[in-house]
């Protein structure tokens, strides 16, 4: 029997149904579920999961910032032909992430209606919720990993033999020590910080979290004032991790999560940087604003009981000139941009400018 587990954009994993747990956000102290399925897929397959073309399926929600990291990395590295993609409905029911966007409500490769079925195939009675991104082993139907922290780093390093020609180096060895520090700060104060603010249950906790968000954004603004990307002249994993929060900022975090000291569009540096990335192949062509807004506003009923989804903001602004190219730089380093997204993976018109 499939176990009903907490999920949503941020699982707490306490055994409640998703609907009940999502209704509790903002009413009980926020905690992030520890990663339970943290296996790695490696080039040598030392832990039983070898890199292998066509063996694994990536399951995502386009609403989820953690899943968006993997979508972008997969596109930039040209791994679409190596790792197939399943996209869940942004709206969940009591059994969590579901494949109702697919014909007959089943994932066409895995043959399942709910992502939880892959979790249960791996382990019965597992702790934590059903979260995305998730990598599923196609031959067995078992979950391999939902470790969003490690997943993209492994795509950049362990999957090198299957990268497209001209793929960028997203995790340069010479920069890793500095990058790890930058990414950790971004995660603590920005990626996770917006959730701490949005799900805070006391004024003190909210002010502390919101202050940390904008304090870190101030540091990042200074860093990006004289350089095009976080690590210098080329795009890296650090930019991917920041972008997935920035692209959701005005649409959901500013109002829905009360991170409203200012909007992204009111910070010229960050707004220019975010548009620069959005207009870069591999970034904006993975973003579905319709999925993002409907998930946050309709699923997280503890924060938005009415479920009403706002009409704005105007998406056309994402395509306006950013002038960040005046800072120079080579977005893909010695590599090249990815080609167009596969037709089956194109974001519908309802989700883009």
Tab-separated table of C-alpha atoms in Angstrom:
chain	number	residue	atom	x	y	z
A	1	UNK	CA	0.000	0.000	0.000
A	2	UNK	CA	1.379	3.390	-0.947
A	3	UNK	CA	2.287	5.413	2.098
A	4	UNK	CA	0.738	8.881	2.260
A	5	UNK	CA	3.518	11.309	3.036
A	6	UNK	CA	4.096	14.996	3.383
A	7	UNK	CA	5.314	16.719	0.265
A	8	UNK	CA	4.756	20.068	-1.398
A	9	UNK	CA	7.595	22.326	-2.418
A	10	UNK	CA	9.117	21.621	0.948
A	11	UNK	CA	8.431	18.249	2.574
A	12	UNK	CA	8.459	17.940	6.343
A	13	UNK	CA	7.939	14.196	6.276
A	14	UNK	CA	5.877	13.664	9.396
A	15	UNK	CA	3.449	11.103	7.974
A	16	UNK	CA	0.491	13.439	7.392
A	17	UNK	CA	-1.288	13.431	4.066
A	18	UNK	CA	0.067	16.134	1.727
A	19	UNK	CA	-3.141	18.171	1.923
A	20	UNK	CA	-3.139	18.210	5.728
A	21	UNK	CA	0.576	18.966	5.920
A	22	UNK	CA	0.384	21.769	3.348
A	23	UNK	CA	-2.442	23.311	5.338
A	24	UNK	CA	-0.176	23.373	8.398
A	25	UNK	CA	2.586	25.456	6.820
A	26	UNK	CA	2.693	28.790	8.622
A	27	UNK	CA	1.011	27.250	11.676
A	28	UNK	CA	3.824	25.140	13.046
A	29	UNK	CA	7.562	25.725	13.230
A	30	UNK	CA	9.309	25.212	9.910
A	31	UNK	CA	11.762	22.358	9.523
A	32	UNK	CA	13.280	20.856	6.398
A	33	UNK	CA	13.166	17.101	6.051
A	34	UNK	CA	16.586	15.385	6.099
A	35	UNK	CA	17.638	13.618	2.906
A	36	UNK	CA	17.038	9.894	3.304
A	37	UNK	CA	17.662	8.593	-0.213
A	38	UNK	CA	21.116	9.998	-0.888
A	39	UNK	CA	22.608	7.332	-3.162
A	40	UNK	CA	24.825	8.620	-5.937
A	41	UNK	CA	25.044	7.619	-9.585
A	42	UNK	CA	28.751	7.535	-10.379
A	43	UNK	CA	31.011	6.913	-13.346
A	44	UNK	CA	32.500	3.776	-11.763
A	45	UNK	CA	29.225	2.559	-10.306
A	46	UNK	CA	30.988	1.767	-7.064
A	47	UNK	CA	27.831	1.934	-4.963
A	48	UNK	CA	25.673	0.000	-7.389
A	49	UNK	CA	24.357	2.845	-9.530
A	50	UNK	CA	26.584	3.325	-12.600
A	51	UNK	CA	26.210	6.129	-15.128
A	52	UNK	CA	24.361	4.527	-18.013
A	53	UNK	CA	22.555	6.106	-20.941
A	54	UNK	CA	18.807	5.520	-20.844
A	55	UNK	CA	18.736	3.686	-17.537
A	56	UNK	CA	17.379	6.485	-15.327
A	57	UNK	CA	14.384	8.790	-15.411
A	58	UNK	CA	14.398	12.235	-13.846
A	59	UNK	CA	11.054	13.161	-12.280
A	60	UNK	CA	10.463	16.848	-11.594
A	61	UNK	CA	7.846	19.431	-10.893
A	62	UNK	CA	8.513	22.599	-12.833
A	63	UNK	CA	7.118	24.456	-9.835
A	64	UNK	CA	9.910	23.296	-7.519
A	65	UNK	CA	13.145	25.330	-7.269
A	66	UNK	CA	15.168	22.259	-6.257
A	67	UNK	CA	13.939	20.360	-9.309
A	68	UNK	CA	14.613	23.401	-11.492
A	69	UNK	CA	18.300	23.140	-10.652
A	70	UNK	CA	18.430	19.706	-12.245
A	71	UNK	CA	16.370	20.753	-15.265
A	72	UNK	CA	18.818	23.566	-16.015
A	73	UNK	CA	21.926	21.457	-15.458
A	74	UNK	CA	20.574	18.664	-17.644
A	75	UNK	CA	19.882	21.144	-20.466
A	76	UNK	CA	23.224	22.939	-20.241
A	77	UNK	CA	25.147	19.648	-20.210
A	78	UNK	CA	23.119	18.114	-23.031
A	79	UNK	CA	21.946	15.105	-21.051
A	80	UNK	CA	18.406	15.036	-22.452
A	81	UNK	CA	19.196	11.947	-24.501
A	82	UNK	CA	20.866	10.201	-21.579
A	83	UNK	CA	18.302	10.833	-18.818
A	84	UNK	CA	14.627	10.880	-19.745
A	85	UNK	CA	12.242	13.344	-18.127
A	86	UNK	CA	8.910	12.945	-16.349
A	87	UNK	CA	6.948	16.058	-15.334
A	88	UNK	CA	4.358	15.971	-12.578
A	89	UNK	CA	1.204	17.990	-12.191
A	90	UNK	CA	1.922	21.150	-10.151
A	91	UNK	CA	-1.252	20.481	-8.166
A	92	UNK	CA	-1.126	17.518	-5.792
A	93	UNK	CA	-3.799	15.395	-4.196
A	94	UNK	CA	-3.619	13.350	-0.988
A	95	UNK	CA	-1.088	10.981	-2.547
A	96	UNK	CA	1.272	13.761	-3.569
A	97	UNK	CA	3.067	14.299	-6.884
A	98	UNK	CA	1.032	12.726	-9.659
A	99	UNK	CA	1.346	12.171	-13.402
A	100	UNK	CA	-2.015	13.604	-14.422
A	101	UNK	CA	-0.385	15.638	-17.207
A	102	UNK	CA	0.310	12.377	-19.052
A	103	UNK	CA	-2.179	10.362	-21.065
A	104	UNK	CA	-4.229	8.064	-18.820
A	105	UNK	CA	-2.603	9.719	-15.783
A	106	UNK	CA	0.438	7.432	-15.903
A	107	UNK	CA	4.079	8.214	-16.519
A	108	UNK	CA	4.660	6.718	-19.981
A	109	UNK	CA	8.038	5.211	-19.071
A	110	UNK	CA	7.568	4.147	-15.443
A	111	UNK	CA	3.909	3.211	-15.811
A	112	UNK	CA	2.999	4.695	-12.423
A	113	UNK	CA	0.334	7.208	-11.407
A	114	UNK	CA	2.177	8.646	-8.389
A	115	UNK	CA	5.851	9.266	-7.700
A	116	UNK	CA	5.307	7.666	-4.288
A	117	UNK	CA	5.075	4.304	-6.059
A	118	UNK	CA	8.760	4.544	-6.965
A	119	UNK	CA	9.583	5.453	-3.361
A	120	UNK	CA	7.647	2.453	-2.067
A	121	UNK	CA	9.323	0.164	-4.592
A	122	UNK	CA	12.634	1.156	-3.038
A	123	UNK	CA	11.698	1.067	0.664
A	124	UNK	CA	8.569	0.438	2.676
A	125	UNK	CA	7.897	2.784	5.583
A	126	UNK	CA	10.644	5.239	4.641
A	127	UNK	CA	10.976	8.414	6.711
A	128	UNK	CA	10.326	11.755	5.089
A	129	UNK	CA	8.077	12.782	2.254
A	130	UNK	CA	7.825	12.267	-1.486
A	131	UNK	CA	9.942	15.029	-2.944
A	132	UNK	CA	11.254	16.148	-6.299
A	133	UNK	CA	13.662	16.046	-8.009
A	134	UNK	CA	13.837	12.276	-7.995
A	135	UNK	CA	15.903	9.885	-10.066
A	136	UNK	CA	14.203	6.542	-10.723
A	137	UNK	CA	15.839	3.362	-12.003
A	138	UNK	CA	13.723	2.444	-15.042
A	139	UNK	CA	14.392	-1.348	-15.068
A	140	UNK	CA	13.297	-1.820	-11.440
A	141	UNK	CA	11.010	1.181	-10.995
A	142	UNK	CA	12.849	2.012	-7.756
A	143	UNK	CA	13.820	5.452	-6.530
A	144	UNK	CA	17.587	5.958	-6.653
A	145	UNK	CA	18.014	9.384	-5.069
A	146	UNK	CA	16.192	12.584	-4.151
A	147	UNK	CA	19.346	14.332	-2.916
A	148	UNK	CA	18.970	17.677	-4.676
A	149	UNK	CA	22.155	19.022	-3.085
A	150	UNK	CA	24.383	16.388	-4.704
A	151	UNK	CA	22.448	15.568	-7.849
A	152	UNK	CA	23.523	18.495	-9.996
A	153	UNK	CA	27.139	18.259	-8.841
A	154	UNK	CA	27.181	14.643	-10.025
A	155	UNK	CA	25.617	15.591	-13.361
A	156	UNK	CA	28.472	18.071	-13.833
A	157	UNK	CA	31.226	15.622	-12.877
A	158	UNK	CA	30.265	11.929	-12.868
A	159	UNK	CA	28.252	12.135	-16.098
A	160	UNK	CA	31.050	13.765	-18.106
A	161	UNK	CA	31.346	10.943	-20.638
A	162	UNK	CA	27.773	11.612	-21.765
A	163	UNK	CA	27.947	15.415	-21.867
A	164	UNK	CA	27.238	17.076	-25.190
A	165	UNK	CA	30.124	18.434	-27.218
A	166	UNK	CA	30.711	21.990	-26.000
A	167	UNK	CA	29.118	21.452	-22.584
A	168	UNK	CA	30.262	24.055	-20.025
A	169	UNK	CA	32.216	23.170	-16.906
A	170	UNK	CA	29.634	23.978	-14.248
A	171	UNK	CA	31.773	22.917	-11.283
A	172	UNK	CA	35.360	23.938	-12.121
A	173	UNK	CA	37.825	22.139	-9.902
A	174	UNK	CA	39.951	25.235	-9.330
A	175	UNK	CA	36.938	27.163	-7.980
A	176	UNK	CA	35.247	24.480	-5.913
A	177	UNK	CA	36.359	25.590	-2.448
A	178	UNK	CA	35.162	29.149	-3.034
A	179	UNK	CA	32.038	27.979	-4.874
A	180	UNK	CA	31.028	25.645	-2.074
A	181	UNK	CA	31.142	28.543	0.382
A	182	UNK	CA	29.164	30.841	-1.913
A	183	UNK	CA	26.540	28.161	-2.581
A	184	UNK	CA	26.207	27.306	1.105
A	185	UNK	CA	25.553	30.971	1.976
A	186	UNK	CA	22.995	31.210	-0.826
A	187	UNK	CA	21.271	28.043	0.326
A	188	UNK	CA	21.079	29.006	3.995
A	189	UNK	CA	19.939	32.605	3.567
A	190	UNK	CA	18.219	32.741	0.167
A	191	UNK	CA	17.112	29.340	-1.201
A	192	UNK	CA	16.005	28.083	2.206
A	193	UNK	CA	15.608	31.540	3.728
A	194	UNK	CA	12.508	32.411	1.735
A	195	UNK	CA	10.826	29.288	3.119
A	196	UNK	CA	11.850	30.124	6.670
A	197	UNK	CA	10.244	33.535	6.205
A	198	UNK	CA	7.147	32.254	4.428
A	199	UNK	CA	6.441	29.477	6.935
A	200	UNK	CA	7.402	31.399	10.080
A	201	UNK	CA	4.965	31.111	12.972
A	202	UNK	CA	6.243	34.017	15.078
A	203	UNK	CA	7.116	37.615	14.304
A	204	UNK	CA	10.641	37.060	15.586
A	205	UNK	CA	11.268	34.051	13.347
A	206	UNK	CA	9.848	35.856	10.343
A	207	UNK	CA	11.917	39.000	10.855
A	208	UNK	CA	15.068	36.988	11.416
A	209	UNK	CA	14.551	34.939	8.242
A	210	UNK	CA	13.429	37.851	6.078
A	211	UNK	CA	16.350	39.929	7.309
A	212	UNK	CA	18.743	37.128	6.389
A	213	UNK	CA	17.263	36.900	2.890
A	214	UNK	CA	17.778	40.564	2.128
A	215	UNK	CA	21.081	40.728	3.977
A	216	UNK	CA	22.446	37.990	1.737
A	217	UNK	CA	20.933	39.598	-1.356
A	218	UNK	CA	22.826	42.772	-0.467
A	219	UNK	CA	26.094	40.817	-0.344
A	220	UNK	CA	25.280	39.120	-3.650
A	221	UNK	CA	24.369	42.463	-5.230
A	222	UNK	CA	27.781	43.832	-4.328
A	223	UNK	CA	29.476	40.722	-5.687
A	224	UNK	CA	27.609	40.976	-9.004
A	225	UNK	CA	28.058	44.704	-9.486
A	226	UNK	CA	31.402	44.328	-11.230
A	227	UNK	CA	31.211	40.766	-12.528
A	228	UNK	CA	28.708	39.120	-14.809
A	229	UNK	CA	28.339	35.862	-12.884
A	230	UNK	CA	28.883	34.776	-9.300
A	231	UNK	CA	32.244	33.150	-9.961
A	232	UNK	CA	33.472	35.574	-12.615
A	233	UNK	CA	33.164	35.448	-16.382
A	234	UNK	CA	31.323	32.155	-16.879
A	235	UNK	CA	28.176	30.426	-15.686
A	236	UNK	CA	28.608	27.843	-12.932
A	237	UNK	CA	26.486	25.727	-10.615
A	238	UNK	CA	26.393	28.683	-8.220
A	239	UNK	CA	24.451	30.768	-10.739
A	240	UNK	CA	21.964	27.955	-11.298
A	241	UNK	CA	21.254	27.721	-7.563
A	242	UNK	CA	20.696	31.453	-7.159
A	243	UNK	CA	18.629	31.790	-10.329
A	244	UNK	CA	15.990	29.271	-9.279
A	245	UNK	CA	15.075	31.454	-6.293
A	246	UNK	CA	15.360	34.784	-8.116
A	247	UNK	CA	13.105	33.687	-10.970
A	248	UNK	CA	10.357	32.882	-8.418
A	249	UNK	CA	10.936	35.942	-6.273
A	250	UNK	CA	8.402	38.471	-7.511
A	251	UNK	CA	5.891	35.818	-8.597
A	252	UNK	CA	5.634	34.053	-5.231
A	253	UNK	CA	8.211	34.896	-2.570
A	254	UNK	CA	7.632	38.658	-2.444
A	255	UNK	CA	3.921	38.430	-1.658
A	256	UNK	CA	3.129	34.826	-0.788
A	257	UNK	CA	6.134	34.415	1.541
A	258	UNK	CA	6.215	38.048	2.736
A	259	UNK	CA	9.773	38.665	1.501
A	260	UNK	CA	8.723	42.176	0.583
A	261	UNK	CA	11.432	44.646	1.566
A	262	UNK	CA	11.716	45.159	-2.167
A	263	UNK	CA	10.883	43.362	-5.406
A	264	UNK	CA	13.531	41.837	-7.618
A	265	UNK	CA	12.662	44.380	-10.326
A	266	UNK	CA	13.578	47.145	-7.859
A	267	UNK	CA	17.178	45.924	-7.552
A	268	UNK	CA	18.869	46.911	-10.841
A	269	UNK	CA	21.833	44.570	-10.395
A	270	UNK	CA	19.912	41.436	-9.433
A	271	UNK	CA	17.126	42.142	-11.920
A	272	UNK	CA	19.643	42.550	-14.737
A	273	UNK	CA	21.503	39.418	-13.657
A	274	UNK	CA	18.294	37.353	-13.447
A	275	UNK	CA	17.138	38.517	-16.899
A	276	UNK	CA	20.586	37.793	-18.332
A	277	UNK	CA	20.320	34.191	-17.144
A	278	UNK	CA	16.652	33.844	-18.086
A	279	UNK	CA	17.511	34.840	-21.658
A	280	UNK	CA	20.410	32.376	-21.770
A	281	UNK	CA	19.572	29.036	-23.454
A	282	UNK	CA	19.050	26.374	-20.804
A	283	UNK	CA	17.639	28.703	-18.150
A	284	UNK	CA	14.433	30.480	-19.152
A	285	UNK	CA	13.380	27.695	-21.490
A	286	UNK	CA	12.968	25.409	-18.445
A	287	UNK	CA	10.842	27.860	-16.404
A	288	UNK	CA	7.062	27.457	-16.271
A	289	UNK	CA	5.545	30.424	-14.422
A	290	UNK	CA	2.070	28.909	-14.660
A	291	UNK	CA	3.184	25.777	-12.783
A	292	UNK	CA	5.118	27.868	-10.257
A	293	UNK	CA	2.226	30.161	-9.374
A	294	UNK	CA	-0.488	27.524	-9.306
A	295	UNK	CA	1.544	25.214	-7.085
A	296	UNK	CA	2.557	27.763	-4.484
A	297	UNK	CA	-0.775	29.569	-4.257
A	298	UNK	CA	-3.118	26.585	-4.600
A	299	UNK	CA	-1.206	23.859	-2.759
A	300	UNK	CA	0.253	25.706	0.246
A	301	UNK	CA	-3.142	26.401	1.771
A	302	UNK	CA	-1.691	27.071	5.218
A	303	UNK	CA	-0.209	30.265	3.757
A	304	UNK	CA	-2.937	31.039	1.213
A	305	UNK	CA	-6.211	29.463	2.460
A	306	UNK	CA	-8.327	30.851	-0.398
A	307	UNK	CA	-6.176	29.212	-3.063
A	308	UNK	CA	-6.573	32.291	-5.249
A	309	UNK	CA	-3.710	32.680	-7.725
A	310	UNK	CA	-2.694	36.264	-8.575
A	311	UNK	CA	-2.690	37.445	-12.176
A	312	UNK	CA	0.702	39.159	-12.085
A	313	UNK	CA	3.471	39.943	-12.417
A	314	UNK	CA	3.771	40.838	-16.111
A	315	UNK	CA	6.100	38.208	-17.603
A	316	UNK	CA	7.019	40.302	-20.642
A	317	UNK	CA	9.599	42.150	-18.545
A	318	UNK	CA	11.766	39.009	-18.461
A	319	UNK	CA	12.569	39.543	-22.141
A	320	UNK	CA	13.641	43.195	-21.894
A	321	UNK	CA	17.307	44.178	-22.453
A	322	UNK	CA	19.552	43.651	-19.424
A	323	UNK	CA	22.868	45.117	-20.675
A	324	UNK	CA	24.872	42.689	-18.539
A	325	UNK	CA	26.880	41.767	-21.641
A	326	UNK	CA	28.659	45.099	-21.148
A	327	UNK	CA	30.501	43.416	-18.260
A	328	UNK	CA	32.064	41.031	-20.788
A	329	UNK	CA	32.479	37.398	-19.947
A	330	UNK	CA	31.878	34.161	-21.802
A	331	UNK	CA	28.687	32.531	-20.522
A	332	UNK	CA	29.741	28.997	-21.509
A	333	UNK	CA	33.487	29.415	-21.119
A	334	UNK	CA	35.246	27.368	-23.786
A	335	UNK	CA	31.963	25.636	-24.563
A	336	UNK	CA	28.858	26.523	-26.536
A	337	UNK	CA	25.160	27.158	-25.807
A	338	UNK	CA	22.822	24.178	-25.792
A	339	UNK	CA	20.514	23.703	-28.741
A	340	UNK	CA	16.753	24.168	-28.557
A	341	UNK	CA	14.814	22.212	-25.949
A	342	UNK	CA	13.370	18.926	-27.235
A	343	UNK	CA	9.878	19.527	-28.583
A	344	UNK	CA	8.306	17.273	-25.953
A	345	UNK	CA	9.944	19.327	-23.191
A	346	UNK	CA	9.023	22.809	-24.372
A	347	UNK	CA	7.300	24.947	-21.747
A	348	UNK	CA	3.686	25.633	-22.805
A	349	UNK	CA	2.776	29.164	-23.836
A	350	UNK	CA	0.785	29.607	-20.611
A	351	UNK	CA	4.000	29.415	-18.593
A	352	UNK	CA	6.259	31.822	-20.439
A	353	UNK	CA	6.327	35.474	-21.584
